[in-house]
C-alpha positions as a printed Julia matrix, in Angstrom:
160×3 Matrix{Float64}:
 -189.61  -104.11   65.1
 -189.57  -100.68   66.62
 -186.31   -98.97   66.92
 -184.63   -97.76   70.14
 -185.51   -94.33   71.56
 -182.78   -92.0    72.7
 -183.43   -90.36   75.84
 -181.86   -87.05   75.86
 -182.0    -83.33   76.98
 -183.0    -80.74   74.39
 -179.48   -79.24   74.47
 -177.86   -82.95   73.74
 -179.99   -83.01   70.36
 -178.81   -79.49   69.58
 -175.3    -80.62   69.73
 -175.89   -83.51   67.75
 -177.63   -81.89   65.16
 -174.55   -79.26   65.16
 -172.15   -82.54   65.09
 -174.23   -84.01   61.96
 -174.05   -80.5    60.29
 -170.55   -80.17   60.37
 -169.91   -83.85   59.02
 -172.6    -83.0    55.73
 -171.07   -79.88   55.38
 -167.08   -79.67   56.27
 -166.21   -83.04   56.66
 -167.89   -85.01   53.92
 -166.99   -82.19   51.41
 -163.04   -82.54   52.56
 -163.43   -86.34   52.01
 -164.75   -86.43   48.79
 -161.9    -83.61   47.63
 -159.16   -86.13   49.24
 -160.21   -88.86   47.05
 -160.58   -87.06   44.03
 -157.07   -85.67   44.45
 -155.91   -89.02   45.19
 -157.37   -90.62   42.46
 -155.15   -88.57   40.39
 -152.45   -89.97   41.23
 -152.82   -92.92   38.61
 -152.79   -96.57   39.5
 -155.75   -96.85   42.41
 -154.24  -100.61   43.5
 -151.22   -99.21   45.38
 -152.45   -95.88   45.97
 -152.54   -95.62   50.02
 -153.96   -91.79   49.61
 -157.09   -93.05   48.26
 -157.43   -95.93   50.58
 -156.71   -93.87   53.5
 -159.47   -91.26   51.94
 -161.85   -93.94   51.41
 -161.35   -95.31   54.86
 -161.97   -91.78   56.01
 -165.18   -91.11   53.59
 -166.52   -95.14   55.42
 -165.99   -93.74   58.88
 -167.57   -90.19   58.2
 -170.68   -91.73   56.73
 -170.98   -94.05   59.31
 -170.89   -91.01   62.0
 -173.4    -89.05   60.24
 -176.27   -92.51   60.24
 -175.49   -92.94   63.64
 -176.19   -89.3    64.64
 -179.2    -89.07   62.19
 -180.68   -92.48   63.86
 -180.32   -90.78   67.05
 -181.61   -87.48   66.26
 -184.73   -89.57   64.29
 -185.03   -91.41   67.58
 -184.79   -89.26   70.04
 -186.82   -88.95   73.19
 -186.73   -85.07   74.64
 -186.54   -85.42   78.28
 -187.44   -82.39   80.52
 -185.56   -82.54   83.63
 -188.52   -79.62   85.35
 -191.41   -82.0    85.07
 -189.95   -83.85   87.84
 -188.92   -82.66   91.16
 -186.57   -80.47   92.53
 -184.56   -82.99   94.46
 -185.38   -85.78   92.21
 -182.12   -87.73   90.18
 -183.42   -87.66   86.45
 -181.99   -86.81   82.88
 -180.14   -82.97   82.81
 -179.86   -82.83   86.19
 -176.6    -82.92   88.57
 -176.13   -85.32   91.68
 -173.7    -85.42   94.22
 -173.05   -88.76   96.04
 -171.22   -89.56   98.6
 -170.05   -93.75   99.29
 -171.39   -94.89  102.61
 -168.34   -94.74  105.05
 -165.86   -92.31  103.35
 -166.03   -88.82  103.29
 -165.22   -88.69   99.34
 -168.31   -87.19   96.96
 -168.26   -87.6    93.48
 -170.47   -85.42   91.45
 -172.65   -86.97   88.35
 -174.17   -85.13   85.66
 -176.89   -87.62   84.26
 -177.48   -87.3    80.33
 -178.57   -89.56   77.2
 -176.19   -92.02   76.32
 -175.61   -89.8    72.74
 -173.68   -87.37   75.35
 -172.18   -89.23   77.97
 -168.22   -88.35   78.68
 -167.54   -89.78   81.36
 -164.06   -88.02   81.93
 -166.39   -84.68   81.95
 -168.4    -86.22   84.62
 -171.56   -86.94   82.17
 -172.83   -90.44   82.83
 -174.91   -92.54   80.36
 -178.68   -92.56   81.89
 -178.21   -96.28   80.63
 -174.92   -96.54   83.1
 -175.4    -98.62   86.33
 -174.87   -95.77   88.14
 -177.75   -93.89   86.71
 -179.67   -96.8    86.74
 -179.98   -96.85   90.64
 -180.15   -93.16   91.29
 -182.72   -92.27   88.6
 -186.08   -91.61   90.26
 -183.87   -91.31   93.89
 -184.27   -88.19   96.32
 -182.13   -86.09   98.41
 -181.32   -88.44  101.44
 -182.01   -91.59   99.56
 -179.39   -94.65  100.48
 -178.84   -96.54   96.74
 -177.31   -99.77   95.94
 -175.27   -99.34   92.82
 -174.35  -102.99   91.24
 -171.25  -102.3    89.15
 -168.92  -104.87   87.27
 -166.91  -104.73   90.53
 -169.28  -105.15   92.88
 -172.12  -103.46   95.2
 -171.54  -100.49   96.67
 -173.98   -97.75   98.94
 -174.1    -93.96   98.41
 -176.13   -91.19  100.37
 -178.08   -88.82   97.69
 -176.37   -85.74   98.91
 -177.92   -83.09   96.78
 -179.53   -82.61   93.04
 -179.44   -79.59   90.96
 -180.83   -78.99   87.91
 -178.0    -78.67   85.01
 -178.08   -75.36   83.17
């Protein structure tokens, strides 16, 4: 079966590999010297130190697959080999809902970056979704889970 790809801007994969090398080489490191201190501590059966550090060590490795899948799976997309005005992967849109004066401003990035309080939306969102592939001036549909809704393309920038 062949995996998922990861669509995602060259700068996205530099700040996951600098996420996964800070886990192999800070983080695991201070795990693994938790549970050897709390393993001195005698009896292992009641010892919530060395659970806690063992819960720890379970999530930490579990971080660094995920980021490794995703770096071993990821698709470079380069936002300039489409055009200017076009809504794709590392660029900026602003969109404004038909009937309201309110924009909101979207930048578009691989699901391994979105934060969607920092304004970076999955390319996987339903958002994204309608406005990928969309032009300044273009009138999109956006199905959410609450409903349909229309927005005017007002402009689309490319993201530094």
């Amino acid at each position: 079966m062949a995996e998922k790809t990861y669509s995602m801007t060259q700068a996205e994969k530099d700040q996951l590999e600098k996420e996964l090398e800070e886990l192999k080489l800070v983080r695991r490191p201070e795990v693994i010297e938790r549970i050897k201190i709390a393993r001195s501590y005698g009896d292992l059966s009641e010892n919530s130190e060395y659970e806690a550090a063992k819960d720890e060590q379970a999530f930490v490795e579990g971080q660094i697959s995920t980021i490794e899948t995703k770096i071993r799976y990821a698709e470079i997309v380069d936002s300039d080999a489409v055009a200017t005005d076009e809504v794709a992967i590392g660029k900026t849109v602003i969109v404004q809902e038909v009937g309201t004066t309110d924009e909101d401003t979207y930048l578009i990035v691989g699901a391994a970056g979105a934060d969607v309080f920092a304004g970076k939306i999955s390319n996987e969102s339903p958002i994204a979704q309608a406005l990928i592939g969309r032009k300044t001036g273009d009138q999109v549909t956006i199905n959410s889970p609450a409903g349909s809704y229309e927005v005017v393309i007002k402009d689309v920038k490319k993201t530094v």
